[in-house]
Amino acid sequence: MTVQTEIQNETPSKLSVQHVSKRFRSGGRVVHALADVSLEVGEGEFICLVGPSGCGKSTLLNIIAGLETADEGRVFTGGAPITHPGRDRMVMFQESALFPWLDVLDNVLFGLALKPGLSKAERVEVAQFYLKLVGLEKFARSYIHELSGGMKQRVALARALAPNPRVLLMDEPFAALDALTREQLYGDLQRIWQEHRKTIVFVTHNVREAACLGDRVALFSPHPGRITAQFRVGLPRPRDLNSVELARHATEITAALKGTTVPAEEFAI
Amino acid sequence: MNRTLRAALFFVVAIAAWELLFRAGIWSPVLVPSPLTVGRYLGEALIDGTLWDATLVTMRRLLLGYLFGIALGLPLGLFTARYRLLGDTLGLVALGLQTLPSVCWVPLALLWFGQTESAMFFVVVMGTLWSMIIATDNGVRNVPPIYARAARTMGSSGVHIWVKVMLPASLPFIVSGMKQGWAFAWRSLMAAEIYVTILSGFGLGNLLHYGRELNAMEQVIGIMLVIIVIGLLADKILFSPWERFLHRRWGTAR
């Protein structure tokens, strides 16, 4: 395998969530985190899962990642059922989850090192390609504690992209960042997604963020966690978080989220 | 004023006060020797080699037992953190034995091993082992779960995740445990050396003991000073810089 074939786009994968339920026992009572949730995500689609905290959207993401198992129902990627974590589905967490004992380059190499078929030099080349993609090639030898919050999440993005997954799972990756940094990252993420098509499942509680990034937005409601409405956002890319059009979409989604609206179909755009 | 200079000045004043007390003649010079007498003893002991030899003997005993204790305690601590059964059994034993002052091992070591190097080795290992197990166990339990989750999504599992993630992630705690283990080992070795005469080597504790036998207070105080200085150096040069560095980089600074 060469570096070129390695960083060529892997076909993004179709995701199919079928009747997934999940319950947790917490402090003597049962929390119904997910109740019969079904969701189809197309190849290379960018879908945002939006809802208040505790609505089960992160649980669904973890099940897709293979970090948790569903009590009922199944999830398929590209036709194969998900049973455990795999490099075809990489995860980006809210905290960077980068390893502080490794420098930036070695963090990006961590997942690559476990991928067979590449020599050490080729891995380094692949890692540097992704560091460049997120604009951090000059920081390859920096340590994590020397980076700002935004830079950390860029490294995390590079690390998630490096093994060339078919699905990218993002769990509120920008929630802890300041507004300015976040807007920059929206731009970068859209650019990267357009260049390197991945199927992206993006969990957030920020409606504007969801409208800015997603092809589609799925609304979750808690107790029990389920999908109550879905919206298609047809705005051209790259999208500007501050555009009036985007604000209009966000307002409609917010209204639906608060349950103050007529059935979802009327708002589907 | 420079901090080093300030500290140096403090010690000069302290020694001067000691000298003044000595000259005031309140206590017998046999019980409170002058700093000059202590200094002369240390100088002579250095020149004739007794001090150097004793320090070597003591450090060799300490290092052997200490390194063995760490080499044994580290994997055991990983196991007690990994396997609930071991945590509930060996972990509890470690916690109990850590509370036992390590000098309490000396009578047992003497009965088992006699007046031999093995007895010293055993006492130092007992001083190190338990706190190493507890520190490693504690370190692993304090690793943010997100590290393991992230590693699993990148295809890491089993031994790989333990060696490449859990172990380095808990390093700040492990080094703190090593520092504590060092302190315990040092104390237990001194106790053992004062308690037991072993013909195969004459350590600092032995010198201290003979200082008492000979009523040579300058020797007692001089050796005590050497023991203090070694302890200080180990902390200031070996452990504290490492600890600070790790906690800062790992983001676990308190």
Coordinates of C-alpha atoms in Angstrom, one line a residue:
Chain A
M1 CA 0.0 0.0 0.0
T2 CA 1.3 3.4 -0.8
V3 CA 0.7 6.7 0.9
Q4 CA -1.3 7.9 -2.1
T5 CA -3.7 5.0 -2.0
E6 CA -3.9 5.3 1.8
I7 CA -5.1 8.9 1.8
Q8 CA -7.4 8.5 -1.2
N9 CA -10.9 8.7 -0.1
E10 CA -12.3 5.5 1.3
T11 CA -15.9 5.1 0.1
P12 CA -18.1 6.7 2.8
S13 CA -20.3 4.1 4.4
K14 CA -24.0 3.9 4.7
L15 CA -25.3 3.7 8.3
S16 CA -28.4 2.0 9.3
V17 CA -29.8 2.1 12.8
Q18 CA -32.6 -0.3 13.3
H19 CA -35.0 -0.3 16.3
V20 CA -32.3 0.4 18.8
S21 CA -33.2 0.6 22.5
K22 CA -31.0 1.1 25.5
R23 CA -31.7 1.3 29.2
F24 CA -29.3 2.4 32.0
R25 CA -29.7 1.6 35.6
S26 CA -28.8 4.7 37.6
G27 CA -29.3 5.1 41.4
G28 CA -32.0 2.4 41.6
R29 CA -34.1 3.7 38.7
V30 CA -34.1 2.8 35.0
V31 CA -33.3 5.5 32.5
H32 CA -34.7 4.8 29.1
A33 CA -31.9 6.3 27.1
L34 CA -33.1 5.2 23.6
A35 CA -36.5 3.8 22.7
D36 CA -36.9 2.1 19.4
V37 CA -34.7 4.5 17.4
S38 CA -34.3 4.0 13.7
L39 CA -32.2 6.1 11.4
E40 CA -30.8 5.8 7.9
V41 CA -27.7 7.8 7.0
G42 CA -26.6 7.9 3.4
E43 CA -23.1 7.5 2.0
G44 CA -21.2 10.7 2.7
E45 CA -24.1 12.3 4.4
F46 CA -23.5 14.8 7.2
I47 CA -26.2 14.3 9.8
C48 CA -26.5 16.2 13.1
L49 CA -28.3 14.8 16.1
V50 CA -29.7 17.6 18.2
G51 CA -31.4 17.5 21.5
P52 CA -31.2 18.5 25.2
S53 CA -28.7 16.7 27.4
G54 CA -29.8 13.3 28.5
C55 CA -31.8 12.6 25.4
G56 CA -29.7 9.7 24.3
K57 CA -28.0 11.2 21.3
S58 CA -24.5 10.5 22.7
T59 CA -25.6 7.0 23.7
L60 CA -26.6 6.4 20.1
L61 CA -23.2 7.7 18.9
N62 CA -21.4 5.4 21.3
I63 CA -23.5 2.4 20.1
I64 CA -22.5 3.3 16.5
A65 CA -18.9 3.6 17.6
G66 CA -19.2 0.1 19.1
L67 CA -18.2 1.5 22.6
E68 CA -21.6 0.5 24.0
T69 CA -24.1 -2.2 22.9
A70 CA -27.8 -1.8 22.3
D71 CA -30.2 -3.8 24.4
E72 CA -32.4 -4.2 21.4
G73 CA -32.1 -3.5 17.7
R74 CA -29.0 -3.4 15.5
V75 CA -26.7 -1.0 13.7
F76 CA -25.1 -1.7 10.3
T77 CA -22.3 0.1 8.5
G78 CA -22.1 -0.8 4.9
G79 CA -24.3 -3.8 5.5
A80 CA -22.2 -5.3 8.3
P81 CA -23.6 -5.3 11.9
I82 CA -21.5 -3.4 14.4
T83 CA -20.3 -5.4 17.4
H84 CA -17.2 -3.6 18.6
P85 CA -15.1 -0.5 17.8
G86 CA -13.4 -0.4 14.5
R87 CA -11.2 1.9 12.5
D88 CA -13.9 2.3 9.8
R89 CA -15.7 4.4 12.4
M90 CA -13.5 7.0 14.2
V91 CA -14.7 9.1 17.1
M92 CA -14.0 12.7 18.1
F93 CA -15.0 13.5 21.6
Q94 CA -16.0 16.7 23.4
E95 CA -12.7 16.8 25.3
S96 CA -9.8 16.2 23.0
A97 CA -8.9 12.8 24.5
L98 CA -5.5 13.3 23.1
F99 CA -2.6 11.6 24.9
P100 CA -0.5 14.1 26.8
W101 CA 2.5 11.8 26.9
L102 CA 2.8 11.8 23.1
D103 CA 3.5 14.8 20.9
V104 CA 1.1 16.0 18.2
L105 CA 2.6 13.8 15.5
D106 CA 2.7 10.7 17.7
N107 CA -0.9 11.3 18.7
V108 CA -2.0 11.2 15.0
L109 CA 0.2 8.2 14.5
F110 CA -1.4 6.2 17.3
G111 CA -4.3 5.0 15.3
L112 CA -2.2 4.6 12.2
A113 CA 0.4 2.4 13.9
L114 CA -2.3 -0.2 14.5
K115 CA -3.2 -0.2 10.9
P116 CA -1.4 -2.9 9.0
G117 CA 0.2 -2.5 5.6
L118 CA 2.1 0.7 6.0
S119 CA 5.8 1.3 6.7
K120 CA 6.9 3.6 9.5
A121 CA 7.9 6.3 7.0
E122 CA 4.7 6.0 5.1
R123 CA 2.7 6.4 8.3
V124 CA 4.6 9.5 9.2
E125 CA 3.8 10.9 5.7
V126 CA 0.1 10.1 6.1
A127 CA 0.1 11.7 9.6
Q128 CA 1.8 14.8 8.3
F129 CA -0.7 15.0 5.4
Y130 CA -3.6 15.2 7.9
L131 CA -1.8 17.7 10.2
K132 CA -1.4 19.9 7.2
L133 CA -5.1 19.5 6.3
V134 CA -6.0 20.9 9.7
G135 CA -3.3 23.6 9.5
L136 CA -1.0 22.3 12.2
E137 CA 2.0 20.9 10.3
K138 CA 4.2 23.3 12.2
F139 CA 3.2 21.9 15.6
A140 CA 4.0 18.2 14.9
R141 CA 6.5 18.2 17.7
S142 CA 4.5 20.2 20.2
Y143 CA 3.0 18.6 23.3
I144 CA -0.7 18.7 24.0
H145 CA -0.5 21.0 27.0
E146 CA 1.2 23.6 24.8
L147 CA -1.9 23.8 22.5
S148 CA -5.0 26.0 22.7
G149 CA -8.4 24.3 22.9
G150 CA -9.0 24.9 19.2
M151 CA -5.7 23.4 18.2
K152 CA -6.3 20.4 20.4
Q153 CA -9.6 19.7 18.6
R154 CA -7.8 20.2 15.2
V155 CA -5.3 17.5 16.3
A156 CA -8.2 15.3 17.4
L157 CA -9.7 15.8 14.0
A158 CA -6.5 14.9 12.2
R159 CA -6.1 11.8 14.5
A160 CA -9.7 10.7 13.7
L161 CA -9.2 11.2 10.0
A162 CA -5.7 9.6 9.7
P163 CA -6.8 5.9 9.7
N164 CA -9.1 6.9 6.8
P165 CA -12.4 5.9 8.4
R166 CA -15.6 5.6 6.4
V167 CA -17.7 7.1 9.1
L168 CA -16.7 10.0 11.4
L169 CA -18.6 10.2 14.7
M170 CA -18.4 13.6 16.5
D171 CA -19.7 14.0 20.0
E172 CA -20.1 17.7 20.7
P173 CA -16.5 18.3 19.5
F174 CA -16.6 22.1 19.6
A175 CA -18.8 22.6 22.7
A176 CA -15.9 23.7 24.9
L177 CA -14.5 26.2 22.5
D178 CA -15.0 30.0 22.3
A179 CA -17.3 31.3 19.6
L180 CA -14.6 32.6 17.3
T181 CA -12.5 29.4 17.3
R182 CA -15.7 27.4 16.8
E183 CA -16.7 29.4 13.7
Q184 CA -13.2 28.8 12.2
L185 CA -13.6 25.1 12.8
Y186 CA -17.1 25.1 11.2
G187 CA -15.4 26.4 8.1
D188 CA -12.5 23.9 8.2
L189 CA -14.8 21.0 8.9
Q190 CA -17.0 21.8 5.9
R191 CA -14.0 22.2 3.7
I192 CA -12.5 18.9 4.8
W193 CA -15.8 17.1 4.5
Q194 CA -16.3 18.4 1.0
E195 CA -12.7 17.3 0.0
H196 CA -12.7 14.0 1.8
R197 CA -16.3 12.7 1.8
K198 CA -17.0 10.9 5.0
T199 CA -20.3 9.9 6.5
I200 CA -20.5 12.2 9.5
V201 CA -22.7 11.8 12.6
F202 CA -22.4 15.0 14.6
V203 CA -24.0 15.2 18.1
T204 CA -24.7 18.7 19.4
H205 CA -27.2 20.6 21.5
N206 CA -26.5 23.8 19.5
V207 CA -29.2 24.2 16.9
R208 CA -27.3 26.8 14.9
E209 CA -24.3 24.6 14.8
A210 CA -26.4 21.7 13.5
A211 CA -28.0 23.9 10.8
C212 CA -24.6 25.2 9.8
L213 CA -23.0 21.8 9.4
G214 CA -25.7 19.2 8.6
D215 CA -27.3 18.0 5.4
R216 CA -29.9 16.8 7.7
V217 CA -30.8 17.5 11.4
A218 CA -32.5 14.9 13.5
L219 CA -34.2 16.1 16.7
F220 CA -34.1 14.0 19.8
S221 CA -36.3 14.2 22.8
P222 CA -35.6 12.7 26.2
H223 CA -37.4 10.2 28.5
P224 CA -37.4 8.0 26.6
G225 CA -34.8 9.1 24.0
R226 CA -36.2 9.0 20.5
I227 CA -36.2 11.0 17.3
T228 CA -39.1 13.3 17.0
A229 CA -38.5 15.2 13.8
Q230 CA -36.0 15.5 11.0
F231 CA -35.1 18.5 8.9
R232 CA -33.2 18.7 5.6
V233 CA -31.0 21.8 5.4
G234 CA -30.5 22.5 1.7
L235 CA -28.4 25.6 2.0
P236 CA -25.3 25.8 -0.3
R237 CA -21.8 25.3 1.2
P238 CA -19.7 26.6 2.7
R239 CA -22.3 28.0 5.0
D240 CA -21.9 31.0 7.1
L241 CA -23.1 30.7 10.7
N242 CA -24.3 34.3 10.7
S243 CA -26.3 34.3 7.5
V244 CA -30.0 35.2 7.7
E245 CA -31.0 32.0 5.8
L246 CA -29.3 29.9 8.3
A247 CA -30.8 31.7 11.2
R248 CA -34.3 31.1 9.7
H249 CA -33.6 27.3 9.6
A250 CA -32.3 27.4 13.1
T251 CA -35.3 29.2 14.4
E252 CA -37.6 26.6 12.8
I253 CA -35.7 23.8 14.3
T254 CA -35.6 25.5 17.7
A255 CA -39.3 25.9 17.6
A256 CA -39.8 22.2 16.9
L257 CA -37.4 21.4 19.6
K258 CA -39.4 23.3 22.1
G259 CA -42.5 21.3 21.0
T260 CA -44.4 24.4 20.1
T261 CA -45.1 23.5 16.5
V262 CA -47.3 21.6 14.2
P263 CA -46.1 18.2 12.9
A264 CA -42.5 18.1 11.6
E265 CA -43.4 17.4 8.0
E266 CA -44.6 21.0 7.5
F267 CA -41.2 22.2 8.6
A268 CA -39.1 19.8 6.6
I269 CA -37.3 22.0 4.1
Chain B
M1 CA 16.8 38.7 47.4
N2 CA 17.7 35.5 45.5
R3 CA 15.9 32.5 47.1
T4 CA 19.1 30.3 47.2
L5 CA 21.0 33.1 48.8
R6 CA 18.2 33.6 51.4
A7 CA 18.3 29.8 52.2
A8 CA 22.1 29.9 52.5
L9 CA 21.9 32.9 54.8
F10 CA 19.4 31.0 57.0
F11 CA 21.7 28.1 57.4
V12 CA 24.7 30.3 58.2
V13 CA 22.6 32.0 60.9
A14 CA 21.4 28.7 62.3
I15 CA 24.9 27.3 62.5
A16 CA 26.1 30.5 64.2
A17 CA 23.3 30.2 66.7
W18 CA 24.3 26.6 67.4
E19 CA 27.9 27.7 67.9
L20 CA 26.8 30.5 70.3
L21 CA 24.7 28.0 72.3
F22 CA 27.7 25.7 72.5
R23 CA 29.9 28.6 73.8
A24 CA 27.3 29.7 76.3
G25 CA 28.3 26.4 78.1
I26 CA 24.8 25.6 79.3
W27 CA 25.0 22.0 78.3
S28 CA 27.9 19.6 78.5
P29 CA 30.0 19.6 75.3
V30 CA 29.6 15.8 75.3
L31 CA 25.9 16.2 74.7
V32 CA 26.0 19.4 72.5
P33 CA 29.2 19.4 70.5
S34 CA 30.2 22.5 68.6
P35 CA 29.4 22.6 64.8
L36 CA 33.2 22.8 64.4
T37 CA 33.7 19.4 66.1
V38 CA 30.9 17.9 64.0
G39 CA 32.5 19.4 60.9
R40 CA 35.9 18.0 61.9
Y41 CA 34.5 14.5 62.4
L42 CA 32.8 14.6 59.0
G43 CA 36.0 15.8 57.4
E44 CA 38.1 13.0 59.0
A45 CA 35.5 10.4 58.2
L46 CA 35.5 11.6 54.6
I47 CA 39.3 11.5 54.3
D48 CA 39.8 8.1 56.0
G49 CA 37.0 6.7 53.8
T50 CA 34.6 5.4 56.5
L51 CA 31.8 7.9 55.5
W52 CA 32.1 7.2 51.8
D53 CA 32.2 3.4 52.3
A54 CA 29.2 3.5 54.7
T55 CA 27.2 5.7 52.2
L56 CA 28.0 3.2 49.4
V57 CA 27.0 0.2 51.5
T58 CA 23.7 1.9 52.5
M59 CA 22.9 3.2 49.0
R60 CA 23.6 -0.3 47.5
R61 CA 21.2 -1.9 50.0
L62 CA 18.6 0.8 49.4
L63 CA 18.8 0.7 45.6
L64 CA 18.7 -3.1 45.3
G65 CA 15.6 -3.4 47.5
Y66 CA 14.0 -0.3 46.1
L67 CA 14.4 -1.3 42.5
F68 CA 13.2 -4.8 43.2
G69 CA 10.2 -3.4 45.1
I70 CA 9.3 -1.2 42.2
A71 CA 9.8 -3.9 39.6
L72 CA 7.4 -6.1 41.6
G73 CA 4.9 -3.5 42.8
L74 CA 4.3 -1.9 39.4
P75 CA 2.9 -5.0 37.6
L76 CA 1.0 -6.1 40.8
G77 CA -0.6 -2.6 41.0
L78 CA -1.7 -2.9 37.4
F79 CA -3.2 -6.3 38.1
T80 CA -5.1 -5.1 41.2
A81 CA -6.5 -2.3 39.2
R82 CA -7.4 -4.6 36.3
Y83 CA -8.8 -7.6 38.1
R84 CA -11.5 -7.1 40.7
L85 CA -10.6 -10.3 42.5
L86 CA -7.0 -9.2 42.9
G87 CA -8.1 -5.7 43.9
D88 CA -10.4 -7.1 46.6
T89 CA -7.7 -9.4 48.0
L90 CA -4.1 -8.3 47.2
G91 CA -5.2 -4.7 47.1
L92 CA -6.6 -5.0 50.6
V93 CA -3.4 -6.7 51.8
A94 CA -1.3 -4.0 50.3
L95 CA -3.4 -1.3 52.0
G96 CA -3.1 -3.0 55.3
L97 CA 0.6 -3.7 55.1
Q98 CA 1.3 -0.2 54.0
T99 CA -0.1 1.1 57.3
L100 CA 2.4 -1.1 59.1
P101 CA 5.5 1.0 59.9
S102 CA 8.2 -0.7 58.0
V103 CA 10.5 -1.0 61.0
C104 CA 8.1 -3.6 62.2
W105 CA 9.4 -5.9 59.6
V106 CA 12.9 -5.9 61.2
P107 CA 12.3 -8.5 63.9
L108 CA 10.6 -10.8 61.4
A109 CA 13.4 -10.4 58.9
L110 CA 16.0 -11.2 61.5
L111 CA 14.3 -14.4 62.5
W112 CA 13.9 -15.5 58.9
F113 CA 17.2 -14.4 57.4
G114 CA 19.5 -13.9 60.4
Q115 CA 22.0 -11.0 60.4
T116 CA 22.5 -11.1 56.7
E117 CA 22.2 -8.8 53.7
S118 CA 19.0 -10.7 52.8
A119 CA 17.4 -9.3 56.0
M120 CA 18.2 -5.8 54.9
F121 CA 17.0 -6.5 51.4
F122 CA 13.7 -7.9 52.7
V123 CA 13.1 -4.9 54.9
V124 CA 13.7 -2.4 52.1
V125 CA 11.5 -4.4 49.7
M126 CA 8.7 -4.4 52.3
G127 CA 9.1 -0.7 52.7
T128 CA 8.7 -0.1 48.9
L129 CA 6.4 -2.7 47.6
W130 CA 3.1 -1.9 49.2
S131 CA 3.1 1.8 48.5
M132 CA 4.1 1.1 44.9
I133 CA 1.2 -1.3 44.5
I134 CA -1.2 1.2 46.0
A135 CA 0.1 4.1 43.9
T136 CA 0.0 2.2 40.7
D137 CA -3.5 0.9 41.4
N138 CA -4.6 4.4 42.3
G139 CA -3.0 5.8 39.2
V140 CA -4.7 3.4 36.9
R141 CA -8.1 4.1 38.5
N142 CA -7.5 7.8 38.0
V143 CA -6.9 7.6 34.3
P144 CA -9.7 9.5 32.5
P145 CA -12.0 6.8 30.9
I146 CA -12.0 8.8 27.7
Y147 CA -8.3 7.8 27.0
A148 CA -9.2 4.1 26.9
R149 CA -12.4 4.8 24.9
A150 CA -10.4 6.8 22.3
A151 CA -7.7 4.1 22.2
R152 CA -10.4 1.4 21.6
T153 CA -11.9 3.3 18.7
M154 CA -8.4 3.4 17.1
G155 CA -8.1 -0.3 17.3
S156 CA -6.2 -0.7 20.6
S157 CA -7.1 -3.4 23.0
G158 CA -5.8 -6.0 25.5
V159 CA -2.1 -5.7 26.3
H160 CA -1.6 -2.9 23.8
I161 CA -4.0 -0.6 25.6
W162 CA -2.4 -1.4 28.9
V163 CA 1.2 -0.8 27.8
K164 CA 0.5 2.2 25.4
V165 CA -2.3 4.0 27.2
M166 CA -3.1 3.0 30.8
L167 CA 0.6 2.8 31.9
P168 CA 1.7 6.1 30.5
A169 CA -1.5 7.8 31.5
S170 CA -1.0 6.8 35.2
L171 CA 2.7 7.8 35.2
P172 CA 2.3 10.9 37.3
F173 CA 0.7 8.9 40.1
I174 CA 3.3 6.1 39.7
V175 CA 6.1 8.6 40.2
S176 CA 4.4 10.0 43.3
G177 CA 4.2 6.4 44.5
M178 CA 7.9 5.9 43.7
K179 CA 8.7 8.9 45.8
Q180 CA 6.7 7.7 48.7
G181 CA 8.2 4.2 48.3
W182 CA 11.6 5.8 48.4
A183 CA 10.8 7.6 51.6
F184 CA 9.5 4.4 53.3
A185 CA 12.4 2.3 52.1
W186 CA 14.9 4.9 53.4
R187 CA 13.3 5.0 56.8
S188 CA 13.1 1.2 57.1
L189 CA 16.7 0.7 56.0
M190 CA 17.9 3.2 58.6
A191 CA 15.9 1.5 61.3
A192 CA 17.3 -1.9 60.2
E193 CA 20.9 -0.7 60.1
I194 CA 20.7 0.8 63.6
Y195 CA 19.0 -2.3 64.9
V196 CA 21.2 -4.9 63.3
T197 CA 24.9 -5.2 62.8
I198 CA 25.7 -7.1 59.7
L199 CA 29.3 -8.0 59.2
S200 CA 29.1 -7.9 55.4
G201 CA 28.8 -4.2 55.3
F202 CA 28.9 -1.2 57.6
G203 CA 26.2 1.4 56.6
L204 CA 25.3 4.9 57.7
G205 CA 22.8 3.4 60.3
N206 CA 25.6 1.3 61.7
L207 CA 27.8 4.4 62.1
L208 CA 25.0 6.2 63.9
H209 CA 24.6 3.2 66.2
Y210 CA 28.3 3.1 67.0
G211 CA 28.3 6.8 67.6
R212 CA 25.9 6.2 70.4
E213 CA 28.0 3.2 71.8
L214 CA 31.1 5.3 71.8
N215 CA 29.3 8.3 73.3
A216 CA 30.6 10.3 70.3
M217 CA 27.9 12.9 69.8
E218 CA 29.7 14.6 67.0
Q219 CA 29.5 11.3 65.1
V220 CA 25.8 10.9 65.9
I221 CA 24.9 14.4 64.7
G222 CA 27.3 14.3 61.7
I223 CA 25.8 11.1 60.4
M224 CA 22.3 12.4 61.0
L225 CA 23.2 15.4 58.9
V226 CA 24.5 13.1 56.1
I227 CA 21.2 11.1 56.2
I228 CA 19.2 14.3 56.0
V229 CA 21.2 15.6 53.1
I230 CA 20.8 12.4 51.1
G231 CA 17.0 12.4 51.7
L232 CA 16.8 16.1 50.6
L233 CA 18.9 15.4 47.5
A234 CA 16.8 12.5 46.5
D235 CA 13.7 14.6 46.8
K236 CA 15.0 17.7 45.2
I237 CA 17.0 16.2 42.4
L238 CA 15.3 12.9 41.7
F239 CA 11.7 13.0 42.4
S240 CA 10.2 16.5 42.7
P241 CA 11.4 17.8 39.2
W242 CA 10.0 14.6 37.6
E243 CA 6.8 14.9 39.5
R244 CA 6.3 18.5 38.6
F245 CA 7.1 17.9 34.9
L246 CA 4.7 14.9 34.6
H247 CA 1.8 16.6 36.4
R248 CA 2.2 19.6 34.1
R249 CA 2.4 17.8 30.9
W250 CA -0.3 15.2 31.8
G251 CA -2.6 18.1 32.9
T252 CA -2.9 16.5 36.3
A253 CA -1.3 19.4 38.2
R254 CA -2.9 20.1 41.5

